[in-house]
Coordinates of C-alpha atoms in Angstrom, one line a residue:
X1 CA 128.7 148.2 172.4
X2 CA 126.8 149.5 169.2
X3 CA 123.3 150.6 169.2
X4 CA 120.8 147.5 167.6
X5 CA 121.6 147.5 163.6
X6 CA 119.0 145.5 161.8
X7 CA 120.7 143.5 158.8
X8 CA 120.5 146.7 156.1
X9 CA 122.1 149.0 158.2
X10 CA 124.4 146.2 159.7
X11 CA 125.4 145.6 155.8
X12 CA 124.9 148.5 154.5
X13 CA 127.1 151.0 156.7
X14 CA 127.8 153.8 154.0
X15 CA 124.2 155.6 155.1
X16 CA 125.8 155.8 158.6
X17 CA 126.6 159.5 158.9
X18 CA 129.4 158.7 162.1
X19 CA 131.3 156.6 158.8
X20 CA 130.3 160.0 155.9
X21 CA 134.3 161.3 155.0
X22 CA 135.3 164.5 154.5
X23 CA 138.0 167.1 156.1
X24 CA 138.1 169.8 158.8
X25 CA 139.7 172.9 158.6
X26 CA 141.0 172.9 155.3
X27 CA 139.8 175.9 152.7
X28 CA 142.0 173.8 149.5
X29 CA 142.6 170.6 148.4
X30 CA 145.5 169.0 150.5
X31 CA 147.6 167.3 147.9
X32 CA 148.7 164.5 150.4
X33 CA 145.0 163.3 150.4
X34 CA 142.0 162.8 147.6
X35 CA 142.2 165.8 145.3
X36 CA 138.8 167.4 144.2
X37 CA 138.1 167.3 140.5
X38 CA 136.2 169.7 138.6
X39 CA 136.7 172.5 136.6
X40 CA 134.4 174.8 138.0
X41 CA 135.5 177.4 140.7
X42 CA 132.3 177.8 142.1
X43 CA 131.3 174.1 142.0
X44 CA 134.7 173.6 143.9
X45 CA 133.8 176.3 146.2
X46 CA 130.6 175.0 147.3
X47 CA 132.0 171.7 147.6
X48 CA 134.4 172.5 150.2
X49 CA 131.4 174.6 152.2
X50 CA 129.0 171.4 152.3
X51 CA 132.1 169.5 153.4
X52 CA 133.0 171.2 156.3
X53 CA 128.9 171.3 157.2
X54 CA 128.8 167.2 156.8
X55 CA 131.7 167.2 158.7
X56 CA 130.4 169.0 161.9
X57 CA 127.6 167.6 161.6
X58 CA 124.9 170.0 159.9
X59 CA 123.8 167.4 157.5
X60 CA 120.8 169.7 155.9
X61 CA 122.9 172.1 154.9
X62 CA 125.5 169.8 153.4
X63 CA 122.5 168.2 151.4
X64 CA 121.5 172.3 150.5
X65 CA 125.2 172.6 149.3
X66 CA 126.3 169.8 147.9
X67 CA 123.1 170.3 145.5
X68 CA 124.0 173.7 144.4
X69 CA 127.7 172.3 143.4
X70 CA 126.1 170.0 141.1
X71 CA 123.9 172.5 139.7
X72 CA 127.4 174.2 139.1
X73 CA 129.5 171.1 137.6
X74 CA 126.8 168.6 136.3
X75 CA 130.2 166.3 136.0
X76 CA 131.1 166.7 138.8
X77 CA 131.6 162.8 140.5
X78 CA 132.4 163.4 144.1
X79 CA 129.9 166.0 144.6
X80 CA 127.5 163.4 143.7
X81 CA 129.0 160.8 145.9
X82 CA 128.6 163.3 149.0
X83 CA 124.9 164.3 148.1
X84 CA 123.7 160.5 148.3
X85 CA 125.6 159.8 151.7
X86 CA 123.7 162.4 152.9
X87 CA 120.5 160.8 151.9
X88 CA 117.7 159.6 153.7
X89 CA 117.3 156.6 151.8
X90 CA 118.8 154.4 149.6
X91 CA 116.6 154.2 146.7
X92 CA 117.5 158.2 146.6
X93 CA 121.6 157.2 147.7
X94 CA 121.7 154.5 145.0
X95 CA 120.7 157.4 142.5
X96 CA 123.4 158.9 143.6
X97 CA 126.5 156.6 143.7
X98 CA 125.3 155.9 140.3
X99 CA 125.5 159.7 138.9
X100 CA 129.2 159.4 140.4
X101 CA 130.0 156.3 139.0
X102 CA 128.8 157.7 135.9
X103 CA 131.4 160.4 135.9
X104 CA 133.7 159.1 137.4
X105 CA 136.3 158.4 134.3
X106 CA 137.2 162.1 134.2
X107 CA 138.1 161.8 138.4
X108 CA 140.9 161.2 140.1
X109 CA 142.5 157.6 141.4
X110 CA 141.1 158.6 144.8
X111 CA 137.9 159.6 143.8
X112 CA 137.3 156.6 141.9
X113 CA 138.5 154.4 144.8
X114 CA 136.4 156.2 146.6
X115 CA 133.7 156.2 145.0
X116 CA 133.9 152.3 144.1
X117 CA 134.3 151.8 148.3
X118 CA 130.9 153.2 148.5
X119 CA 129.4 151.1 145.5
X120 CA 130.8 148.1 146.7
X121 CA 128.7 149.0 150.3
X122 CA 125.3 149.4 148.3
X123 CA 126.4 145.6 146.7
X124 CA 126.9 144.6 150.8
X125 CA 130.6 143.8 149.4
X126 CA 132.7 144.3 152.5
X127 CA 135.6 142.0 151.0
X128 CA 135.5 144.2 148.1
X129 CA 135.2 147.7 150.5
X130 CA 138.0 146.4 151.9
X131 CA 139.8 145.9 148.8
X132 CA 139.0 149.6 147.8
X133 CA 140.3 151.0 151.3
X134 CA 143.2 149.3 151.6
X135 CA 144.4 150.4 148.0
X136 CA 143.1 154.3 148.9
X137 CA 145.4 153.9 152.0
X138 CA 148.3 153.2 149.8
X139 CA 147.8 155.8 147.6
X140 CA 147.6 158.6 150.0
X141 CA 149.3 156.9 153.3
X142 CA 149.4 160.6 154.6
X143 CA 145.9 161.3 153.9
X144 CA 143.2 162.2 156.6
X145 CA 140.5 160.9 154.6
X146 CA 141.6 158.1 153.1
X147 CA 143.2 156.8 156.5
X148 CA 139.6 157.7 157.8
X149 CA 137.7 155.5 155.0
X150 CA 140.0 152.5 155.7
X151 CA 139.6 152.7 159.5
X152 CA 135.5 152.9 158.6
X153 CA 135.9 149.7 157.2
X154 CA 138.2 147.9 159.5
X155 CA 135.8 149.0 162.2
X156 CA 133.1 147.1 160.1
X157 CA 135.3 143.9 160.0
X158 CA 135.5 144.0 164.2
X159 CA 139.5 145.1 163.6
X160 CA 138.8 147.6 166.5
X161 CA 142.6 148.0 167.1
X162 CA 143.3 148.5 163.8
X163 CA 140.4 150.8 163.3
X164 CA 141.6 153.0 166.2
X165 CA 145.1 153.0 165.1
X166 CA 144.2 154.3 161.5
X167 CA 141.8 156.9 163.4
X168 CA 144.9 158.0 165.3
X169 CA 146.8 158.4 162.2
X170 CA 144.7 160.5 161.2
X171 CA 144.0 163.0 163.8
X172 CA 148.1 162.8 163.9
X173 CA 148.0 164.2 160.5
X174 CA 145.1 166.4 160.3
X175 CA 144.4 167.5 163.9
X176 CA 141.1 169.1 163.1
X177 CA 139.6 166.5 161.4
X178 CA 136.5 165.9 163.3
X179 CA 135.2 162.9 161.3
X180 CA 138.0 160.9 162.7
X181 CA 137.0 162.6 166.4
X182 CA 133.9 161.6 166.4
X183 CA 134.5 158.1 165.3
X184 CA 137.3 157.7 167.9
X185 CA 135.0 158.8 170.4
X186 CA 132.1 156.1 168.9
X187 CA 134.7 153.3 168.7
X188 CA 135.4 153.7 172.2
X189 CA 131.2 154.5 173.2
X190 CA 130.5 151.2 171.3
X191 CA 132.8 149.1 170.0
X192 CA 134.8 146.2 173.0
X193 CA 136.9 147.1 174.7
X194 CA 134.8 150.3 175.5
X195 CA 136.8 153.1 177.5
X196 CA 134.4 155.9 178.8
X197 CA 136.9 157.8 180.0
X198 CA 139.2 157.6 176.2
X199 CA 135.5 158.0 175.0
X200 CA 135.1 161.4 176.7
X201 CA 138.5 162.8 176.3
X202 CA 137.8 163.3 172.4
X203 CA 134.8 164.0 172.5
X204 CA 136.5 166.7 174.8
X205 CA 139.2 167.4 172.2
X206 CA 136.0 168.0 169.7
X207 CA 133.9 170.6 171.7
X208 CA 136.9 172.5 172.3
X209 CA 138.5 172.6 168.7
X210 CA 134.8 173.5 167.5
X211 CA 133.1 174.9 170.7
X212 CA 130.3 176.6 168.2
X213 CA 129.3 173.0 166.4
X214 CA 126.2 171.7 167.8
X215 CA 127.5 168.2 167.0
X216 CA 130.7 168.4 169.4
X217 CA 128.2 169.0 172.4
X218 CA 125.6 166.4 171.2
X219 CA 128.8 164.0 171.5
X220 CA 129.9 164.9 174.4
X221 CA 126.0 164.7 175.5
X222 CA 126.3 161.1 174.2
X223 CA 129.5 160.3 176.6
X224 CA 127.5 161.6 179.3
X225 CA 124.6 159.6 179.2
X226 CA 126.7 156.5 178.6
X227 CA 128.1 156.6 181.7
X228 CA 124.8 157.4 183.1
X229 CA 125.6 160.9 183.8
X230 CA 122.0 162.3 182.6
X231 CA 121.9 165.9 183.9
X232 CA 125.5 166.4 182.2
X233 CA 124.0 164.8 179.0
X234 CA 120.7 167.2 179.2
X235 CA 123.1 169.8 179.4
X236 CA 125.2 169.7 176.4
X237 CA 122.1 168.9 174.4
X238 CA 120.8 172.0 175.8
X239 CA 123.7 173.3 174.5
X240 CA 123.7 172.5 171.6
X241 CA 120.0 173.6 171.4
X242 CA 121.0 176.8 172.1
X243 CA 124.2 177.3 169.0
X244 CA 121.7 175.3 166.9
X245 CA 117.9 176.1 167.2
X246 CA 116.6 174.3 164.0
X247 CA 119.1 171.2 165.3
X248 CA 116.4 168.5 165.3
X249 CA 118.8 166.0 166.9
X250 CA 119.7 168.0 169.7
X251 CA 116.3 167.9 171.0
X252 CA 116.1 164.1 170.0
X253 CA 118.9 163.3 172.3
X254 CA 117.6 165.4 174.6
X255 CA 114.6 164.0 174.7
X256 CA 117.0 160.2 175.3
X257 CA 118.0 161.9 178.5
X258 CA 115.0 162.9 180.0
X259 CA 113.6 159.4 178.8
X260 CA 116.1 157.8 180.9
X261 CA 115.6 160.4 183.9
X262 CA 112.1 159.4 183.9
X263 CA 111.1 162.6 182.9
X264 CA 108.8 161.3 180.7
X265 CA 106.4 165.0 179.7
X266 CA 109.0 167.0 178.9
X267 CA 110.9 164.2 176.7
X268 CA 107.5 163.8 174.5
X269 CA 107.5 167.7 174.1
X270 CA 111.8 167.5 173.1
X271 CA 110.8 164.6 170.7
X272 CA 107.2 166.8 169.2
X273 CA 110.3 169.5 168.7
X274 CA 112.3 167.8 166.7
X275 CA 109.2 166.1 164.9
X276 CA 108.6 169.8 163.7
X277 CA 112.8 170.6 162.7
X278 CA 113.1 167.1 161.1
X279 CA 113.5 166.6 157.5
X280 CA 112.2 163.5 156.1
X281 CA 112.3 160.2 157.6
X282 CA 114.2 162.4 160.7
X283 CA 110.4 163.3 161.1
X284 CA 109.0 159.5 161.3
X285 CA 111.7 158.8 163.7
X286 CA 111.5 161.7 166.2
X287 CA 107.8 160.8 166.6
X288 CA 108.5 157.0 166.6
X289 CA 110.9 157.9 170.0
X290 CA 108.0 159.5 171.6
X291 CA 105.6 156.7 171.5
X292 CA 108.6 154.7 173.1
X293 CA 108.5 156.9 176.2
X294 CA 104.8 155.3 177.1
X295 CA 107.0 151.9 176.7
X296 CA 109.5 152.7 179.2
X297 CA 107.1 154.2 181.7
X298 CA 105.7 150.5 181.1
X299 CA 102.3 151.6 179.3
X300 CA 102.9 149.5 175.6
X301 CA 98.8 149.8 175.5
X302 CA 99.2 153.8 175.2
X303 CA 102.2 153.2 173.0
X304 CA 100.2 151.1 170.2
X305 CA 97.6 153.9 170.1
X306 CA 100.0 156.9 170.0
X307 CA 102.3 154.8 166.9
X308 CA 98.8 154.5 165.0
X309 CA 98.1 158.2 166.1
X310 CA 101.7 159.3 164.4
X311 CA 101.1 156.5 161.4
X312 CA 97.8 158.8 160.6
X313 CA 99.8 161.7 161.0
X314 CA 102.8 161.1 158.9
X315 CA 100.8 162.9 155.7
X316 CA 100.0 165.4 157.8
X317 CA 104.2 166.2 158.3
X318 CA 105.0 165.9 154.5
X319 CA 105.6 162.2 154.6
X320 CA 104.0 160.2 151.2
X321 CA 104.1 156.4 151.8
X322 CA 105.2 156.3 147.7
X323 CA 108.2 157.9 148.6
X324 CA 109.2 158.1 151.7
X325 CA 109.6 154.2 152.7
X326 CA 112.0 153.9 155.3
X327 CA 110.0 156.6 157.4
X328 CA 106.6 154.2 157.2
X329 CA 108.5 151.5 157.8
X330 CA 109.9 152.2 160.6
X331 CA 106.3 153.1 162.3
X332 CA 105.4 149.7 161.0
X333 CA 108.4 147.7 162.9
X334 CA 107.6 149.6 165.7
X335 CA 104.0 148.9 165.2
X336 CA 104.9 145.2 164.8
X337 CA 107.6 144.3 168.0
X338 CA 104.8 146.3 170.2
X339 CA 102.3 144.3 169.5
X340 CA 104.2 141.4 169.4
X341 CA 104.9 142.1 173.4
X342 CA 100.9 142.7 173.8
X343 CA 99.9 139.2 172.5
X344 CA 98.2 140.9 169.7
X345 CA 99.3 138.5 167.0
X346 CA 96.7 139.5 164.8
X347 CA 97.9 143.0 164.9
X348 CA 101.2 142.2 164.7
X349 CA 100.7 140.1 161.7
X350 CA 99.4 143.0 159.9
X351 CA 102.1 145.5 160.9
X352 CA 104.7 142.8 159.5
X353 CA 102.2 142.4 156.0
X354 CA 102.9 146.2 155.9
X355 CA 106.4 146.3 156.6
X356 CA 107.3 143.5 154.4
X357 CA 105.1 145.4 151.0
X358 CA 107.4 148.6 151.8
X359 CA 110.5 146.6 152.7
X360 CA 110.0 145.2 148.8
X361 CA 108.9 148.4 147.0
X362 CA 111.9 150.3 148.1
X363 CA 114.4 146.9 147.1
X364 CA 112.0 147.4 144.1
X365 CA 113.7 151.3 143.8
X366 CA 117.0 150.7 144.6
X367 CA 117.2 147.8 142.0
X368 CA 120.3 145.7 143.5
X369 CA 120.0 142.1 143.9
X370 CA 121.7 141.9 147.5
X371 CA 119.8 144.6 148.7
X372 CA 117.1 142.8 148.0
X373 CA 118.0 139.6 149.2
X374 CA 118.7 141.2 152.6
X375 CA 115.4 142.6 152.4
X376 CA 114.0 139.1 152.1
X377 CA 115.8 137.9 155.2
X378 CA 114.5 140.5 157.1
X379 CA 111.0 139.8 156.2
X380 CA 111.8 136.0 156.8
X381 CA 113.3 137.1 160.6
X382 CA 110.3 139.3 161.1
X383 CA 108.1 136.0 160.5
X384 CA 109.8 134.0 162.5
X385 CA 109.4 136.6 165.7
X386 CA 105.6 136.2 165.3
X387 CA 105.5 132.5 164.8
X388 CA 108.5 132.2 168.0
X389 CA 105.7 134.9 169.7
X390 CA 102.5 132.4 169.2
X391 CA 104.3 129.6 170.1
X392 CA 104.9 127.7 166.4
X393 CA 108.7 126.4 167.2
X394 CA 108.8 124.5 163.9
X395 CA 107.8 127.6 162.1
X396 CA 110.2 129.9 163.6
X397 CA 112.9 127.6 162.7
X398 CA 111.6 127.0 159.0
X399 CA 111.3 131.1 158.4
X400 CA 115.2 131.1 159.8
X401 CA 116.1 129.2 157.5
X402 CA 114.8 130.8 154.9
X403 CA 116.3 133.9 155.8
X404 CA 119.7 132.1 155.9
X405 CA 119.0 130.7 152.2
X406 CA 118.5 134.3 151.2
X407 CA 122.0 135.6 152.7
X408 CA 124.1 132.8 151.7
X409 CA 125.3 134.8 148.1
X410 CA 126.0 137.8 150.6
X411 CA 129.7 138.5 150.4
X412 CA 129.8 139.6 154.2
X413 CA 131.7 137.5 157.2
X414 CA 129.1 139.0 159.2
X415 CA 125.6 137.9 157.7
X416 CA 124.6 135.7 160.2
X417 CA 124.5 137.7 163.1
X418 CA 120.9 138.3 163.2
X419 CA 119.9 134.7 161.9
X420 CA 122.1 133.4 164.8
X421 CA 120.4 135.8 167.3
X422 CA 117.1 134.3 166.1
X423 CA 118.6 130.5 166.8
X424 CA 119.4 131.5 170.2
X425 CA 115.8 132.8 170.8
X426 CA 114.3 129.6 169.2
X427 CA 116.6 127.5 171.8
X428 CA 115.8 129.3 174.9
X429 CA 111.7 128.9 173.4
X430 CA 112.8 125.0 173.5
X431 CA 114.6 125.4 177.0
X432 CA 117.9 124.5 175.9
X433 CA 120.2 127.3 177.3
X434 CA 123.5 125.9 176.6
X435 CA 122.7 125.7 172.7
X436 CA 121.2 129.4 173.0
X437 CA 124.9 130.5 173.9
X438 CA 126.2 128.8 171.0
X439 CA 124.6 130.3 168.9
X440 CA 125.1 133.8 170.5
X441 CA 128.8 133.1 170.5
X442 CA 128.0 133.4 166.6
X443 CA 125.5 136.9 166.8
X444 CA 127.0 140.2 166.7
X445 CA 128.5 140.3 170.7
X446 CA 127.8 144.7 170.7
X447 CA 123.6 144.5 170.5
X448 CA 122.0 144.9 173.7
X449 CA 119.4 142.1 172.7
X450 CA 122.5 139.7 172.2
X451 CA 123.7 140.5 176.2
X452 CA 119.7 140.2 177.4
X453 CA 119.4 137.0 175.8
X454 CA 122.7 135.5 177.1
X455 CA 122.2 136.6 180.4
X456 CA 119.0 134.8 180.4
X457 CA 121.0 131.3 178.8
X458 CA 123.3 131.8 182.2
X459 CA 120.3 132.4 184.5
X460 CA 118.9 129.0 183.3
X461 CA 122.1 126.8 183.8
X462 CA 122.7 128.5 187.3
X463 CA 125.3 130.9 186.3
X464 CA 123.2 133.7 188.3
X465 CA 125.9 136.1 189.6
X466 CA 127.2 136.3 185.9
X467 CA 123.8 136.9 184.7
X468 CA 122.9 139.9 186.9
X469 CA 125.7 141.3 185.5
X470 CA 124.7 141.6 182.0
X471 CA 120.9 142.2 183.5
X472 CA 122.6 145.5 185.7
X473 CA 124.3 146.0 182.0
X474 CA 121.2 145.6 179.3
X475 CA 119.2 148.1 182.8
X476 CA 122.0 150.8 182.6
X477 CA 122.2 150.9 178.5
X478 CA 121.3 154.6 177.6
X479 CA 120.7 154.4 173.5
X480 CA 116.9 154.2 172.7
X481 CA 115.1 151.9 170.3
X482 CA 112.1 149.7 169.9
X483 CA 113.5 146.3 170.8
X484 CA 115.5 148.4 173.9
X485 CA 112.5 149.9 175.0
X486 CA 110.8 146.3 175.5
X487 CA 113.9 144.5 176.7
X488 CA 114.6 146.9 179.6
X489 CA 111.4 146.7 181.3
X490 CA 111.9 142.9 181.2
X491 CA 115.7 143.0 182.9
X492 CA 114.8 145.1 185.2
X493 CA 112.5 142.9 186.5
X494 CA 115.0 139.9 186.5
X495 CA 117.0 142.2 188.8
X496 CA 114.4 142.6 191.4
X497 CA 113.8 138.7 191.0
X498 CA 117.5 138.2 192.5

């Protein structure tokens, strides 16, 4: 199962940086796979470096890099297609693509299809995406990469087999191509049917064919605390620590472990850590996961004072509200669901009022109309959890709607998963269980919240031994966020209930 997406990331997959391309172990072009155009050595040079550091995982110093190759080679497209999937946001990423775009007439086939892929993401395209990898697959059916992008995108379209096939394919013909190890590793983490052990034997494969790369150990960490293996986890983050002292998401994940060992002190001093290393929004979200540990230890008053604590702070870390959005907003949401489990609707109201003026400044900046249409339905969902919170069925159901209305022109199969996760909460609020699991049957089957919330359909119709099994499940998930945090607390308790 995946980690909660909300609807941008869930359409907007290209910011992911387990889907950024890009080749191992290679110092030249392979002329099997997407050349590299420019006519600048050096600009060629440093392209290849901030490759290999997006590819194991040292994303600062990719962003470092791939900014001194376009200083080199103003021209020079794909360097400018790597620099905004290593962006923070995607006002900034939409800059980007553009500049590629741009220059793109004097690229290559492959770079344009690839570079058109990643467009057609920003436009929440996926028919199009698709259209873009599978024409990239036939030009280079030997390429690493382009077998890579096309498996991204079959992953996105719930082809799982197909996706890990492609993957294969490509470790097959690039064997140090750790993109297409760490995604094999995720697919099987994540996506049904899961496979801990398939999971753990590349992330295996990974550490040893880069034992020094921070992210092969932070993987591995990641297989380890799926299977609920914590003091393995909290060692290869430690690990990873160690090769990588300024690796703000080592000591994030590390700070997941100790969360979930109950070690609740020394996770807030992991998460302060990588408050300090983090760049950007990294910053807003290492200190968002700390006011989550006062959630799991079951404290959300403490956790609504500490988020307002870090909100005042953010200026204090080199966060501006004018540009960086998605860090704010994220403190907001938070801000929001917390209050929204404290019965302080008024509160809660506000946090959304703030979320929804930064949700439409940064559509505003990126300037693309499905962007901000899913923007809108993300507002409208938000509204409809604080009308399903006070009670107001008739509002929840009319905000729902609207949300629908705003993803209809979205050329995604998948746009309705949240919307139908929404319908499901409405008809448990309405006691009527057996139309909640329709219209989970419909939401996206990896979120956590979808399992919770059918288990407690089953609960109610008397399928109770079925139900503790997804309560045991949604107890033993091991991948931290807000909506986690609050839902945890809450199946744990239906455990104890029997």
């Amino acid at each position: 199962m995946r980690q909660h997406l909300s609807l941008h990331a869930l359409l907007l997959m290209t910011i992911c940086a387990a889907l950024l391309p890009g080749g191992c172990g290679e110092s030249a072009s392979n002329e099997t796979d997407i050349p590299i155009t420019t006519e600048v050595h050096q600009a060629r040079v440093l392209f290849l470096q901030g490759r290999e550091a997006l590819d194991l995982g040292r994303n600062d110093e990719a962003r470092d890099v791939f900014d001194r190759a376009i200083a080199a080679d103003s021209t020079f497209a794909l360097a400018f297609l790597y620099r905004g999937l290593v962006t923070e946001t995607p006002d900034e990423q939409r800059v980007y693509f553009d500049e590629a775009e741009r220059h793109a007439s004097t690229a290559s086939l492959g770079e344009r299809l690839l570079i058109g892929l990643h467009h057609a993401g920003m436009q929440n395209d996926l028919p199009r995406r698709g259209s873009f990898a599978r024409r990239l697959r036939e030009a280079y059916p030997q390429g690493s990469r382009a077998l890579y992008e096309a498996a991204v995108v079959a992953a996105d379209e719930q082809r799982t087999y197909v996706a890990r096939e492609l993957l294969e394919t490509s470790i097959d013909h690039n064997g140090l191509f750790a993109p297409a190890l760490r995604a094999m590793a995720h697919s099987y983490l994540f996506d049904d049917p899961t496979d801990a052990r398939e999971a753990e034997r590349y992330a295996s494969r990974y550490v040893t064919l880069f034992p020094e790369a921070a992210d092969a150990h932070i993987l591995l960490g990641d297989v380890y605390r799926a299977q609920n293996q914590y003091e393995d986890a909290r060692g290869e983050y430690t690990r990873a620590a160690m090769l990588d002292r300024d690796s703000y998401m080592a000591y994030t994940k590390r700070g997941h472990a100790l969360t979930f060992i109950g070690l609740y002190d020394d996770a807030r001093k992991d998460y302060a850590r990588a408050t300090e290393l983090g760049h950007g929004a990294a910053k807003a979200r290492a200190a968002n996961y700390r006011t989550l540990t006062w959630i799991h230890e079951g404290d959300i008053p403490t956790a609504i004072t500490e988020n307002e604590a870090v909100l005042h702070t953010l200026p204090l870390l080199g966060l501006d509200e004018q540009t960086d959005l998605t860090a704010y907003h994220s403190l907001w949401e938070s801000r929001f669901r917390m209050c929204l489990e404290a019965g302080r609707f008024a509160d809660a109201a506000t946090a959304l009022a703030q979320c929804a003026r930064l949700a439409r400044t940064l559509a505003e900046k990126v300037d693309e109309p499905s962007y901000q249409r899913v923007s809108e339905s993300e507002i409208a969902l938000m509204e409809a959890d604080l009308a399903l919170a006070r009670g107001e069925i008739i509002a929840a159901r009319g905000h729902v709607d609207r949300a629908v209305d705003f993803l209809r022109p979205i050329r995604s199969a998948r746009k309705w998963e949240h919307t139908e996760l929404l319908r499901a909460r409405i008809a448990l609020a309405e006691q009527q269980p057996a139309r909640a699991l329709e219209h989970l049957s419909e939401a996206n089957h990896e979120l956590i919240q979808v399992k919770y919330y059918r288990a407690l359909a089953l609960a109610s119709i008397g399928r109770t031994e079925e139900a503790r099994r997804m309560f045991e499940d949604v107890v033993s998930w091991d991948f931290n966020d807000i909506e986690f945090a609050l839902i945890r607390g809450k199946a744990t308790v239906r455990l104890h209930e029997g």
